[in-house]
XYZ file of C-alpha atoms in Angstrom:
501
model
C 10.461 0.391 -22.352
C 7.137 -0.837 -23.218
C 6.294 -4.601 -22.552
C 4.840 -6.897 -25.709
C 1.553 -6.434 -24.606
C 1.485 -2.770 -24.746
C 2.956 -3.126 -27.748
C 0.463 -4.755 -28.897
C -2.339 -2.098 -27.231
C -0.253 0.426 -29.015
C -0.813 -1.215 -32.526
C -4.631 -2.195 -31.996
C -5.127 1.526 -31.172
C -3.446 3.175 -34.129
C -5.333 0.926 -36.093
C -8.718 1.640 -35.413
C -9.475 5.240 -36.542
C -11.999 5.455 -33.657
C -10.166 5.157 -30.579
C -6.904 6.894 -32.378
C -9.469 9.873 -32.322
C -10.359 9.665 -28.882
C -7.094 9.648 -27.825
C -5.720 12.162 -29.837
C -8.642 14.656 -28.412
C -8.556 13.614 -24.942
C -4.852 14.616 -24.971
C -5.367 17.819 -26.380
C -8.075 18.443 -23.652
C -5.904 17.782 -20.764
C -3.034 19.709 -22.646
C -5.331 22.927 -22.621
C -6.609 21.630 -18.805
C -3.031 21.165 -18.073
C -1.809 25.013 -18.841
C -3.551 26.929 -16.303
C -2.948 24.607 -13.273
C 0.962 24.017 -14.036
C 1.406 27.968 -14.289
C -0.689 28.108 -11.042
C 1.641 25.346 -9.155
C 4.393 27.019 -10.412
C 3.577 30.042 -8.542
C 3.182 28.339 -5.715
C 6.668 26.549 -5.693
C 7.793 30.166 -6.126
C 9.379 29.200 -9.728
C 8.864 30.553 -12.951
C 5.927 29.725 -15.066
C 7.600 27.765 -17.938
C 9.733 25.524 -15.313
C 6.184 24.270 -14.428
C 5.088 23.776 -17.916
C 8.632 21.982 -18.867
C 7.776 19.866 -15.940
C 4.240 18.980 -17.098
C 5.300 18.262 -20.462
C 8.422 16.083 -19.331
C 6.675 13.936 -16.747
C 3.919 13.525 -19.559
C 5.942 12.024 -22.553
C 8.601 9.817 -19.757
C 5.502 8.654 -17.694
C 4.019 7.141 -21.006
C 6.282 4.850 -21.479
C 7.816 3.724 -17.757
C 4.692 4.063 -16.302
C 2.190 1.500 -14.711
C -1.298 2.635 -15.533
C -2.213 3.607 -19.036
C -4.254 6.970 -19.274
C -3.127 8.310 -16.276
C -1.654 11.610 -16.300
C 1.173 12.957 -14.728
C 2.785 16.450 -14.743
C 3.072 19.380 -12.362
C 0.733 19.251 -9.069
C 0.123 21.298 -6.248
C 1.175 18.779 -3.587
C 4.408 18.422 -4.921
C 4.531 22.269 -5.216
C 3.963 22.838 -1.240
C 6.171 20.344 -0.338
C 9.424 21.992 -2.759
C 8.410 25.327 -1.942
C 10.595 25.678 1.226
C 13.784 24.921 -0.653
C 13.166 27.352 -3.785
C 12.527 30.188 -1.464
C 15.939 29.485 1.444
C 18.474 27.611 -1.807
C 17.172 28.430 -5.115
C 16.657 26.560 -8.125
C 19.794 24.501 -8.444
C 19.250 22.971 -4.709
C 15.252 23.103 -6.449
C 16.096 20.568 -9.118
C 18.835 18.649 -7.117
C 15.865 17.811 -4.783
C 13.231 16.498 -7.550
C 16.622 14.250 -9.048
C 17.148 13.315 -5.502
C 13.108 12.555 -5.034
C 13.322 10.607 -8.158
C 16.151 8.265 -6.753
C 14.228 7.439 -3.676
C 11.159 6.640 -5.914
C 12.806 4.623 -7.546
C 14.433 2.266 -4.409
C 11.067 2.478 -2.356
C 9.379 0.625 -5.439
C 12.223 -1.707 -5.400
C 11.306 -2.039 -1.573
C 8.206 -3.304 -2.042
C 6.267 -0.065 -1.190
C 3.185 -0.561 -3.124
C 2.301 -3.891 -0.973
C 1.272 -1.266 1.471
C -1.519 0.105 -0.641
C -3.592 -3.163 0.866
C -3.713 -1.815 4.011
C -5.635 1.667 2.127
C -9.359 0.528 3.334
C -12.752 1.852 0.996
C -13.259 4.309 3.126
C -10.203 6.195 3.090
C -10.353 5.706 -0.721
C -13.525 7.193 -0.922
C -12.043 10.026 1.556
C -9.418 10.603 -0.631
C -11.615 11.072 -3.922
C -14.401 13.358 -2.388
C -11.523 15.481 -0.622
C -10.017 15.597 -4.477
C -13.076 16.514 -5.789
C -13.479 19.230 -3.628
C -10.313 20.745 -3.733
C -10.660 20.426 -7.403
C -14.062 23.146 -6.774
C -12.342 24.648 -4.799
C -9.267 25.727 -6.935
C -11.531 27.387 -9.358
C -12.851 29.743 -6.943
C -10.414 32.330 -7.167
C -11.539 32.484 -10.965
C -14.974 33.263 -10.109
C -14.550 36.548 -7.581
C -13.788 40.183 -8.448
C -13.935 39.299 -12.032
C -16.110 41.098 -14.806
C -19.494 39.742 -14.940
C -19.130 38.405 -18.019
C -17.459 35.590 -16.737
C -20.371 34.187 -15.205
C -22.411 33.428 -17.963
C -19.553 32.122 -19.891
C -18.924 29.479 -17.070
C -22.713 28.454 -16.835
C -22.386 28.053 -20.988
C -19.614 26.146 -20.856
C -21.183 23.794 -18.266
C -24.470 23.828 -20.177
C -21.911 22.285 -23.234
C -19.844 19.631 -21.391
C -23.476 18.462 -19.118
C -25.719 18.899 -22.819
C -23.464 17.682 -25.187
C -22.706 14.231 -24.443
C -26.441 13.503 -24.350
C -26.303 14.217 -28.376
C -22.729 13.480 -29.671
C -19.969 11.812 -28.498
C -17.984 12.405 -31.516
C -15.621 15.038 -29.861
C -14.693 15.979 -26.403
C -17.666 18.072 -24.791
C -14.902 20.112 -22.829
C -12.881 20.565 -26.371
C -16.087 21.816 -27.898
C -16.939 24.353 -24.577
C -12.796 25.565 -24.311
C -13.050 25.956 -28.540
C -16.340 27.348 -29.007
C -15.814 29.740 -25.525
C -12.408 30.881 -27.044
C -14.145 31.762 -30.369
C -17.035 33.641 -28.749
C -15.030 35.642 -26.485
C -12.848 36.965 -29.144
C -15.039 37.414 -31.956
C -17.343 39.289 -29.435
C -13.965 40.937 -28.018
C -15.198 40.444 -24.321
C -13.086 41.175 -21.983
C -12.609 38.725 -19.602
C -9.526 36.641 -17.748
C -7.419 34.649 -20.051
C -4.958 32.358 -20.039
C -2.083 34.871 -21.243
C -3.125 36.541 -17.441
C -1.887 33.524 -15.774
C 2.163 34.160 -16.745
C 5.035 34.157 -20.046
C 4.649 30.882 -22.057
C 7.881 29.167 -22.952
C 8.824 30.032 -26.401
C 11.702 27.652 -26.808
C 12.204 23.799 -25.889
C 13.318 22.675 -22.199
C 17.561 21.677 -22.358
C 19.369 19.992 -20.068
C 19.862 21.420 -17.037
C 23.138 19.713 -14.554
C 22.127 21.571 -10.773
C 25.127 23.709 -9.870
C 24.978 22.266 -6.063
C 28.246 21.089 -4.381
C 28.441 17.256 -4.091
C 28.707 16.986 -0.266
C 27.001 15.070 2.552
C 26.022 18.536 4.194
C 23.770 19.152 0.536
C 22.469 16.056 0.773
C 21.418 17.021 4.553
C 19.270 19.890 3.192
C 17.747 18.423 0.438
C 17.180 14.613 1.629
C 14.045 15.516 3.780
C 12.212 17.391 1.542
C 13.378 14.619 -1.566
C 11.697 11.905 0.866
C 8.727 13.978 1.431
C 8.167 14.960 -2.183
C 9.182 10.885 -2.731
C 6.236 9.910 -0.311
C 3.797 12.769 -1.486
C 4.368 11.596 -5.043
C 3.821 7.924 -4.769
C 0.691 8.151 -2.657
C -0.989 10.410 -4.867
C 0.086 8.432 -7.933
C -0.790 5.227 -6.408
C -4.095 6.109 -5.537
C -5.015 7.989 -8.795
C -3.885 4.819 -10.356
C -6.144 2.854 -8.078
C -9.081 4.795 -8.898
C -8.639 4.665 -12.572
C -8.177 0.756 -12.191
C -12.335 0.720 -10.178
C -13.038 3.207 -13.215
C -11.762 1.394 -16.590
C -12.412 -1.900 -14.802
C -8.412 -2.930 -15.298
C -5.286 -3.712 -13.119
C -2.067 -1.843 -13.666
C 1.312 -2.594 -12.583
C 1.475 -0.743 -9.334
C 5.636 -1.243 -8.563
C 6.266 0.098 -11.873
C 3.811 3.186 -11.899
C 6.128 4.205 -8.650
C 9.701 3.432 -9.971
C 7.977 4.665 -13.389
C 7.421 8.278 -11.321
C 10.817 8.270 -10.004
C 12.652 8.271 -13.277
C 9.737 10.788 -14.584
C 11.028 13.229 -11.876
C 14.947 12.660 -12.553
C 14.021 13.413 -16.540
C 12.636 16.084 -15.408
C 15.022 17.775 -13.000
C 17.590 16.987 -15.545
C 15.482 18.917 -18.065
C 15.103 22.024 -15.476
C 11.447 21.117 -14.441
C 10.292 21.108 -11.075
C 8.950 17.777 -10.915
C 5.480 16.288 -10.107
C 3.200 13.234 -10.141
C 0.056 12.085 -10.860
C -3.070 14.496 -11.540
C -6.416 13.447 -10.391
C -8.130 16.205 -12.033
C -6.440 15.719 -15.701
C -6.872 12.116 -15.038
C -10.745 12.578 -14.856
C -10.839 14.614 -17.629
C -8.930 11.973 -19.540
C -10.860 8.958 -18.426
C -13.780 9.769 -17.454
C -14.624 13.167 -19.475
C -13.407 12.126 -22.967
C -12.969 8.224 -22.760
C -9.395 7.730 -23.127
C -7.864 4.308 -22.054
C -4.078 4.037 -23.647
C -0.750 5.034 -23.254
C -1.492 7.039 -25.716
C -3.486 9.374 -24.733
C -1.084 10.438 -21.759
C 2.075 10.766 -24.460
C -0.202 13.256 -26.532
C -1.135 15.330 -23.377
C 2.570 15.926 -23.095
C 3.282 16.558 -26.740
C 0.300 18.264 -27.566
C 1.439 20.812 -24.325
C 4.557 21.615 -25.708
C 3.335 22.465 -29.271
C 0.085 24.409 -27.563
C 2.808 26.167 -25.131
C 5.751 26.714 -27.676
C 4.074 27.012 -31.116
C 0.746 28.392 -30.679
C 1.356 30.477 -27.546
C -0.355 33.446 -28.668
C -3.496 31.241 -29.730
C -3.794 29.408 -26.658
C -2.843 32.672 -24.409
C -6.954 34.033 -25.817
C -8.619 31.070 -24.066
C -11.087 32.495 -21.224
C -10.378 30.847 -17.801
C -14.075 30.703 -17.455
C -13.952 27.798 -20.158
C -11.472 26.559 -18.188
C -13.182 26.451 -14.950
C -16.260 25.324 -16.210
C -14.399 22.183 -17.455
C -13.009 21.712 -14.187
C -16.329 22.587 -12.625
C -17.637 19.503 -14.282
C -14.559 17.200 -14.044
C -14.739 17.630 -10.042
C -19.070 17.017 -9.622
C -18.163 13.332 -11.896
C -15.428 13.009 -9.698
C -16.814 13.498 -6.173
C -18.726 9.860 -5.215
C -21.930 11.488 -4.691
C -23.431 7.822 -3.732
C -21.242 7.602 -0.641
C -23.421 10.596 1.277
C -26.601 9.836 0.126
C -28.842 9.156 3.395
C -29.699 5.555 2.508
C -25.692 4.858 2.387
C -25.436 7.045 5.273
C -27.859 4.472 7.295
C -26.164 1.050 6.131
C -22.921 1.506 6.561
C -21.247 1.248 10.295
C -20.087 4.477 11.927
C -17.029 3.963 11.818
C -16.339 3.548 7.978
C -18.349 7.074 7.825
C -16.294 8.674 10.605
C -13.134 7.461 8.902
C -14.042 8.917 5.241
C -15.203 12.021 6.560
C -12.126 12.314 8.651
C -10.468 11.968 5.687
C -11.377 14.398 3.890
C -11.405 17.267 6.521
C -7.441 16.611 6.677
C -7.252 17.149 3.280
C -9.176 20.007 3.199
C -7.719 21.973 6.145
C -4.107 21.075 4.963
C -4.169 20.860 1.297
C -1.927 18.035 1.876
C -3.312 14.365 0.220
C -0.636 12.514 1.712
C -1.276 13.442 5.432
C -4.867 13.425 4.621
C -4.521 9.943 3.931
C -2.132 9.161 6.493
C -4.499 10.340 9.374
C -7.519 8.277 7.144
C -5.598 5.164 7.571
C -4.721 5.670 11.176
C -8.184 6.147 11.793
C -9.695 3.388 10.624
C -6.994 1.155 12.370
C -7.949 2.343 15.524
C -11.636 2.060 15.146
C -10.876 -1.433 14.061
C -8.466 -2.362 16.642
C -11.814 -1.033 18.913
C -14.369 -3.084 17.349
C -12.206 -5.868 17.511
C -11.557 -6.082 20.520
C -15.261 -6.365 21.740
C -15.532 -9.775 19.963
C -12.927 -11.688 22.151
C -15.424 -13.057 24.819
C -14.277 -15.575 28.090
C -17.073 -18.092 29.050
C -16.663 -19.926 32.079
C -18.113 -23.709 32.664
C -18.147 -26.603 35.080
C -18.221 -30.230 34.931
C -17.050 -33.531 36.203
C -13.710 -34.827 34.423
C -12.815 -38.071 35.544
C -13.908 -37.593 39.366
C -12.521 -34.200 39.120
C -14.717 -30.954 39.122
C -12.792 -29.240 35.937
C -13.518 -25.169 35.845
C -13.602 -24.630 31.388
C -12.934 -20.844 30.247
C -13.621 -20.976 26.415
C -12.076 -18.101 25.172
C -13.911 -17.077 21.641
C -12.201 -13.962 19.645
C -8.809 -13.133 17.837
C -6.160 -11.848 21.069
C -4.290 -9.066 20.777
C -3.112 -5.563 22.778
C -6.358 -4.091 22.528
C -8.362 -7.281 23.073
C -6.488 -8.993 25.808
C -6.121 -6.159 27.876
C -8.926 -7.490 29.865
C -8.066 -10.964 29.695
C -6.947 -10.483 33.304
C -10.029 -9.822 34.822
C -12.489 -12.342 32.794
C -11.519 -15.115 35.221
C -12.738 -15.916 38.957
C -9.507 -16.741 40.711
C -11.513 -17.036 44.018
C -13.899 -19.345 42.658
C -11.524 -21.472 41.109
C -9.267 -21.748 44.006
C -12.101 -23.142 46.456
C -12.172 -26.575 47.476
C -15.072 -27.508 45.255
C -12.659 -26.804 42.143
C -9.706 -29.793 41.568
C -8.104 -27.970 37.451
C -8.333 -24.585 35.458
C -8.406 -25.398 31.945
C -8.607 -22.119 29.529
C -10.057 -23.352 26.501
C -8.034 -21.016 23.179
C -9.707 -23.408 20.312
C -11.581 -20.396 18.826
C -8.497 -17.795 19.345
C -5.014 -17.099 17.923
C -2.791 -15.137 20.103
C -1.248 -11.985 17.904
C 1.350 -10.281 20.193
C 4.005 -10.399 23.144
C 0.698 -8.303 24.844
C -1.549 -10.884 24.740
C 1.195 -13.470 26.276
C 2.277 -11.358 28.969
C -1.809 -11.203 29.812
C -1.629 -15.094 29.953
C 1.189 -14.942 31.748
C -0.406 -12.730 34.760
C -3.319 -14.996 34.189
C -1.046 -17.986 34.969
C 0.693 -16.400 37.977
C -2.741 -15.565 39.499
C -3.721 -18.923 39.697
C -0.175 -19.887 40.832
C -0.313 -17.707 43.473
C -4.340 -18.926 44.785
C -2.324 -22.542 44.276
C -3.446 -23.532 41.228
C -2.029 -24.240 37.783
C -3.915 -23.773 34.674
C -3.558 -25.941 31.755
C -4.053 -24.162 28.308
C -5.348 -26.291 25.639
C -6.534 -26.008 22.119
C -3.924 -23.849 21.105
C -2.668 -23.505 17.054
C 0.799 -24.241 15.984
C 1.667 -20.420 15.319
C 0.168 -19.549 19.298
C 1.068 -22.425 20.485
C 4.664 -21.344 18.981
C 4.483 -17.831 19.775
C 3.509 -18.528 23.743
C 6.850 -21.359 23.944
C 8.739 -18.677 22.570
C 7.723 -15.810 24.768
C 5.768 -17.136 28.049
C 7.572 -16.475 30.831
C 10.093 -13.743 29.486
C 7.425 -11.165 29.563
C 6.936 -9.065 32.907
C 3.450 -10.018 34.039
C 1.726 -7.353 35.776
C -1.685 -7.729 37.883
């Protein structure tokens, strides 16, 4: 249910004509964006069109009021699609919709986990990745649309991005992509052009979605065959929903309730299923159009998506079944050039920022694009940029070695300067100059750790071998300067570790 303060949102908006408009028109936008894309993902899960639209339409209306993130839109996606593909083609749609319930469940306990504390560890780079590789694939989509069709959709595209570029720079009264899908529509029927429509793209529903129970038998060996792709779909849903959500936070310049976006998604999909749609999650390319393309910033905006989808679909099928897909496309066109952060290639950038965060975004996006998969795009990006920094880390642990008279004793000093860990105590072992230091000249080894904190078991096992070097040249080494978590850490481990030389 919604809290006080959106409450409160809620009211403020219907009662200033204004922003009521924009988010009435910014949800019919992404309605008529919405169309296209969830027939399109439906083919790809191998399901009929109108279990796709249902699905768009349900995860809509639920997602505005559970979810964490005002205007953000959720409904049918492609990710999602690929990932419940496998079980529509080898079950069918009962074990389909059992799956998106079962998805919805595990949503719903992996926000109760605690799983968006692990969006901190998502660096800007990988973020940046991910929107770029969205943008693209968001091009990228539309290309079919644009080969072995009549020529006439070409100049109906490069209108329709002449509106939604032009317009804004003279009104922003309306929607420039409402005014290029409207004006588009009425042009290519009025001039009875023949050219793709939306009608091409499959049957619209022409009744309302009913509740739909999955005829599956209740057994451990079902929930054997649908658990891993649940998970998956789980997994593929939050990420993308989390970072959409992220995104539109940087954009509107807002926070948003991160655990209950993802528990929000999981009871999203189990309306759904229950409701005979194939589930889904958050859509970065509606979500532009919503935000960024028409201005929309409420709950609002996201509920009228949904409703306005249903009537569009239901009602005025045979209206909405004349829009060109070249309106369509050039809305799309537009929605993915504001989306792509064109300020993260430019050559100046390019020359500032250290290698690494580069290699990491680019990386990135290359495993997005070559497996149409955000989730292990994203996965890999992360991954990435641990390593690198586990790399550069490591350089900065440094061992400095001094002499000097303690108390008539000729003290060897190793000041060790850096944060210890596997990668950068690796070569703790051969800093030191156990010859040296066992010579007469030499009476005590003192290693220095003021400036470092000891991380892992790896970097006390490397004391350790440090320690049983010296033992073995006959001396003992004296650690000092170590902080109560080391100093902790070493009690607790040194000497139950296998050194090694």
């Amino acid at each position: 249910m919604p809290t006080p303060e959106q409450l409160q949102s809620l009211r403020a908006t219907l009662r200033s004509p204004g922003r009521l408009k924009t988010e009435a028109l910014a949800g019919l936008v992404v309605a008529l964006a919405l169309i296209p894309e969830a027939i399109a993902f439906s083919v790809i899960a191998g399901v009929d069109p109108r279990i796709g639209l249902f699905a768009s339409f349900t995860m809509g209306v639920t997602i505005a009021f559970v979810g964490g993130r005002p205007a953000m839109i959720s409904a049918a996606t492609g990710a999602v699609a690929l990932v419940i593909a496998p079980v529509m083609k080898n079950y069918g749609l009962d074990y389909l919709i059992a799956t998106v319930i079962l998805a919805g469940v595990f949503q719903i306990l992996l926000a109760l986990g605690g799983v968006t504390r692990l969006m901190r560890f998502i660096p800007r780079s990988v973020m940046v990745g991910f929107v770029n590789a969205l943008a693209i694939l968001v091009f990228m989509a539309q290309l079919p649309e644009l080969f072995d069709v009549p020529w006439m959709v070409y100049p109906i595209v490069a209108a329709g991005l002449l509106i939604v570029v032009g317009l804004p720079r003279i009104t922003t009264a309306v929607p420039a992509p409402l005014v290029a899908i409207v004006a588009l529509t009425l042009f290519t029927v009025m001039a009875n052009v023949d050219v793709p429509t939306v009608r091409d793209k499959g049957e619209l529903p022409e009744s309302l979605p009913g509740f739909f129970l999955p005829q599956v038998p209740l057994t451990f060996e079902t929930f054997q065959i649908i658990a891993p792709f649940a998970l998956s779909m789980a997994l593929v849903g939050l990420l993308e929903s989390l970072m959409t959500a992220k995104l539109v936070d940087d954009i509107t310049d807002t926070r948003s309730d991160k655990t209950r976006e993802s528990w929000g998604q999981g009871v999203a999909n189990i309306v759904t299923g229950l409701l005979g749609g194939m589930g889904g999650c958050a859509v970065i390319g509606q979500t532009m159009i919503n935000v960024k393309g028409s201005g929309a910033r409420t709950r609002l905006s996201t509920f009228l998506a949904g409703a306005f989808l249903l009537v569009l679909v239901v009602l005025l099928g045979d209206v909405v079944g004349l829009i060109p897909m070249a309106a369509l496309v050039a809305v799309m066109i537009f929605i993915s050039a504001i989306t792509f952060d064109w300020h993260s290639i430019m050559p100046g950038t390019l020359r500032r920022l250290p290698k690494s965060e580069t290699g990491v975004m680019l990386t990135t996006v290359a495993v997005v694009l070559a497996t149409h998969n955000l989730a292990i795009g994203v996965g890999i990006g992360v991954l990435t940029a641990m390593v690198l920094f586990a790399r550069r880390v490591a350089h900065f642990a440094t061992v400095k070695r001094s002499e000097r008279r303690i108390d008539g004793q000729t003290v060897a000093t190793y000041t060790v300067n850096g944060e210890l860990f596997f990668a950068s105590s690796n070569d703790l072992y051969t800093q030191f100059d156990y010859a040296k230091d066992s010579s007469e000249g030499i009476d005590r080894v003192v290693i220095d750790l003021h400036a470092s904190h000891l991380w892992d078991a790896s970097t006390i096992a490397a004391l350790d071998s440090v320690t049983e070097k010296y033992r073995r040249h006959g001396r003992e080494v004296e650690f000092i300067g170590l902080n109560t978590a080391s100093e902790e850490m070493r009690e607790r481990l040194a000497g139950k570790l296998a050194a090694a030389d």
